[in-house]
Amino acid sequence: MRLYASCICCLLNKQEQKLRNCRDEKKKTEYMKELLRLAGNSGDEASAPWLAAQIMKVHEKYFGKSGSYADVKKEFNQLVMSMEEELKQRVLSQPDPLKTALLYARVGNYIDFSALEQVEKEEFLSLFEREKDVLDEKEYMSFCGEMQKAENVVYLLDNCGEIVLDKLVIQILKKRFPRAHITAIVRGSEVINDATMEDAVMTGLTNVTEVIGNGDDVAGTILSRVSAEAREKIEKADVIIAKGQGNFESLYGCGKNVYYLFLCKCDWFMRKFHADRFQGMFVNEYRITFE
């Protein structure tokens, strides 16, 4: 997905807000000027996750490294792991466990410290009880039909905590579609609260399916930047499941058979999909119409 004006403004505004307590106005001004040049010189292939990654590098040059999300990631992994058995039993008691597991995994996409100013445990937990939360039935039927024939499937993970719910989806997919080999792909290194190999090990995902890192430190999946191993897996996949807004922003337009699963958490997504805040989407690369 190309870099939209509203995405540029959002990213730059967040940087200005972050620095309001800094008293060095000269440094702040030079910093914002460099960010403006960066955005202005970005090419047609640029996306919001790409720009966010470049902004992080410039921020480090001026102000040093940002604080680590290690404690936050551990906290939310543990929170969802503490709910795992109860949620699993709920899912397995439903007429269609896969559909419910996908809904729960989509709820997990709320845990996003890049898109949200505040991530509240209470609001996260309340999302599991929303009666109106459904999957698009036509897309779900298409997805199941393609999974029935698929040999290679890639599951692109997004955030900490959320990864526990993705694990449940993968467990059910493996049982329902045993011929499909599923590879889960995490970020290649630390970036905000996105899931890495450390999170995959902590949550037990590595005991369930093959997990690899994508070799990159962007909060998305930019095909030109990921490792050769990750790129090969994606290229060979019959079906790709991509979690979160960042994966949508960096992949949409790739022309591959991607099913995007995410919550609408910002104004751009709400406008484009005519959705409410935290409304869930399950859409396919080939059939999206929102322009």
CSV table of C-alpha atoms in Angstrom, one decimal, residues 78-232:
chain,number,residue,atom,x,y,z
A,78,GLN,CA,1.7,-13.6,30.1
A,79,LEU,CA,-1.7,-12.0,30.2
A,80,VAL,CA,-3.0,-13.8,27.1
A,81,MET,CA,-1.2,-17.0,28.1
A,82,SER,CA,-3.1,-16.9,31.4
A,83,MET,CA,-6.3,-16.9,29.3
A,84,GLU,CA,-5.2,-19.4,26.8
A,85,GLU,CA,-6.8,-22.6,28.2
A,86,GLU,CA,-10.1,-20.9,28.9
A,87,LEU,CA,-10.2,-19.3,25.4
A,88,LYS,CA,-9.2,-22.6,23.8
A,89,GLN,CA,-12.1,-24.4,25.5
A,90,ARG,CA,-14.5,-21.7,24.4
A,91,VAL,CA,-13.3,-22.0,20.8
A,92,LEU,CA,-13.5,-25.8,20.7
A,93,SER,CA,-17.0,-25.7,22.1
A,94,GLN,CA,-18.3,-23.7,19.1
A,95,PRO,CA,-19.9,-25.2,16.0
A,96,ASP,CA,-17.0,-23.8,13.9
A,97,PRO,CA,-13.9,-23.6,16.1
A,98,LEU,CA,-11.8,-22.1,13.2
A,99,LYS,CA,-14.1,-19.2,12.7
A,100,THR,CA,-14.1,-18.4,16.4
A,101,ALA,CA,-10.4,-18.8,16.7
A,102,LEU,CA,-9.9,-16.3,13.8
A,103,LEU,CA,-12.3,-13.8,15.6
A,104,TYR,CA,-10.2,-14.2,18.8
A,105,ALA,CA,-7.0,-13.8,16.9
A,106,ARG,CA,-8.3,-10.6,15.4
A,107,VAL,CA,-9.3,-9.3,18.8
A,108,GLY,CA,-5.6,-9.8,19.8
A,109,ASN,CA,-4.6,-7.3,17.1
A,110,TYR,CA,-5.7,-4.6,19.6
A,111,ILE,CA,-2.3,-5.0,21.4
A,112,ASP,CA,-0.6,-2.4,19.2
A,113,PHE,CA,1.6,0.2,20.8
A,114,SER,CA,2.5,1.8,17.5
A,115,ALA,CA,-1.1,2.5,16.4
A,116,LEU,CA,-2.6,3.3,19.8
A,117,GLU,CA,-1.6,5.9,22.3
A,118,GLN,CA,-2.9,3.8,25.2
A,119,VAL,CA,-3.3,0.0,25.2
A,120,GLU,CA,-5.8,-0.8,28.0
A,121,LYS,CA,-6.1,-4.3,29.4
A,122,GLU,CA,-9.8,-3.7,30.2
A,123,GLU,CA,-10.7,-2.6,26.7
A,124,PHE,CA,-8.7,-5.6,25.2
A,125,LEU,CA,-10.7,-8.1,27.4
A,126,SER,CA,-14.0,-6.4,26.6
A,127,LEU,CA,-13.5,-7.0,22.8
A,128,PHE,CA,-13.9,-10.7,23.3
A,129,GLU,CA,-17.5,-10.2,24.3
A,130,ARG,CA,-18.6,-8.1,21.3
A,131,GLU,CA,-21.7,-9.8,19.8
A,132,LYS,CA,-21.5,-8.0,16.5
A,133,ASP,CA,-18.0,-9.1,15.7
A,134,VAL,CA,-18.2,-11.5,12.7
A,135,LEU,CA,-16.1,-12.7,9.8
A,136,ASP,CA,-17.1,-11.9,6.3
A,137,GLU,CA,-18.9,-15.1,5.4
A,138,LYS,CA,-18.0,-15.1,1.7
A,139,GLU,CA,-14.3,-14.5,2.4
A,140,TYR,CA,-14.3,-17.1,5.1
A,141,MET,CA,-15.8,-19.7,2.7
A,142,SER,CA,-13.2,-18.8,0.1
A,143,PHE,CA,-10.5,-19.1,2.7
A,144,CYS,CA,-11.6,-22.6,3.8
A,145,GLY,CA,-11.9,-23.7,0.2
A,146,GLU,CA,-8.4,-22.6,-0.6
A,147,MET,CA,-7.0,-24.0,2.6
A,148,GLN,CA,-8.4,-27.4,1.7
A,149,LYS,CA,-6.2,-27.4,-1.4
A,150,ALA,CA,-3.2,-25.6,0.0
A,151,GLU,CA,0.2,-27.3,0.5
A,152,ASN,CA,2.2,-24.3,1.7
A,153,VAL,CA,0.7,-21.6,4.0
A,154,VAL,CA,2.4,-18.6,5.6
A,155,TYR,CA,1.1,-16.9,8.7
A,156,LEU,CA,2.6,-13.4,9.1
A,157,LEU,CA,2.5,-12.5,12.8
A,158,ASP,CA,2.2,-9.1,14.3
A,159,ASN,CA,2.3,-8.3,18.0
A,160,CYS,CA,3.1,-9.7,21.4
A,161,GLY,CA,0.2,-11.2,23.3
A,162,GLU,CA,-1.7,-11.5,20.0
A,163,ILE,CA,0.7,-14.3,19.1
A,164,VAL,CA,-0.9,-16.6,21.7
A,165,LEU,CA,-4.2,-16.3,19.8
A,166,ASP,CA,-2.5,-16.8,16.5
A,167,LYS,CA,-1.0,-20.0,17.9
A,168,LEU,CA,-4.6,-21.3,18.6
A,169,VAL,CA,-5.6,-20.5,15.0
A,170,ILE,CA,-2.5,-22.4,13.7
A,171,GLN,CA,-3.3,-25.4,15.9
A,172,ILE,CA,-6.8,-25.6,14.5
A,173,LEU,CA,-5.7,-25.1,10.9
A,174,LYS,CA,-3.1,-27.9,11.2
A,175,LYS,CA,-5.8,-30.3,12.6
A,176,ARG,CA,-8.5,-29.3,10.0
A,177,PHE,CA,-6.1,-29.1,7.0
A,178,PRO,CA,-3.4,-31.6,7.7
A,179,ARG,CA,-1.8,-31.6,4.3
A,180,ALA,CA,-0.9,-27.9,4.6
A,181,HIS,CA,2.6,-27.0,5.9
A,182,ILE,CA,2.3,-23.8,7.9
A,183,THR,CA,5.2,-21.5,8.5
A,184,ALA,CA,4.8,-18.7,11.0
A,185,ILE,CA,7.0,-15.6,10.3
A,186,VAL,CA,7.9,-13.1,13.0
A,187,ARG,CA,9.9,-9.9,12.8
A,188,GLY,CA,13.7,-10.3,12.4
A,189,SER,CA,14.6,-8.1,15.4
A,190,GLU,CA,13.0,-5.9,18.0
A,191,VAL,CA,10.6,-3.3,16.8
A,192,ILE,CA,8.1,-1.7,19.2
A,193,ASN,CA,6.0,-4.5,20.6
A,194,ASP,CA,6.0,-6.7,17.5
A,195,ALA,CA,6.5,-10.5,17.9
A,196,THR,CA,10.0,-11.9,17.5
A,197,MET,CA,11.5,-15.3,17.8
A,198,GLU,CA,11.8,-14.7,21.5
A,199,ASP,CA,8.0,-14.3,21.8
A,200,ALA,CA,7.5,-17.4,19.7
A,201,VAL,CA,9.6,-19.4,22.1
A,202,MET,CA,8.0,-17.9,25.2
A,203,THR,CA,4.5,-18.6,24.0
A,204,GLY,CA,5.1,-22.1,22.8
A,205,LEU,CA,4.5,-21.4,19.1
A,206,THR,CA,7.8,-23.0,18.2
A,207,ASN,CA,6.4,-26.3,19.6
A,208,VAL,CA,3.4,-26.1,17.3
A,209,THR,CA,4.7,-25.1,13.9
A,210,GLU,CA,7.8,-24.0,12.0
A,211,VAL,CA,8.7,-20.4,12.9
A,212,ILE,CA,11.3,-18.2,11.2
A,213,GLY,CA,12.3,-14.5,11.5
A,214,ASN,CA,11.9,-12.3,8.5
A,215,GLY,CA,15.3,-10.7,8.8
A,216,ASP,CA,14.0,-7.2,9.1
A,217,ASP,CA,13.3,-4.6,11.8
A,218,VAL,CA,10.2,-3.0,10.2
A,219,ALA,CA,6.8,-3.2,11.8
A,220,GLY,CA,5.4,-4.9,8.6
A,221,THR,CA,6.5,-7.1,5.8
A,222,ILE,CA,8.3,-5.3,3.0
A,223,LEU,CA,9.1,-8.0,0.4
A,224,SER,CA,12.2,-6.2,-0.9
A,225,ARG,CA,13.7,-6.1,2.6
A,226,VAL,CA,12.9,-9.5,4.1
A,227,SER,CA,15.5,-12.4,4.2
A,228,ALA,CA,15.9,-14.8,1.3
A,229,GLU,CA,14.4,-17.5,3.4
A,230,ALA,CA,11.3,-15.5,4.3
A,231,ARG,CA,10.9,-14.3,0.8
A,232,GLU,CA,11.0,-17.9,-0.6
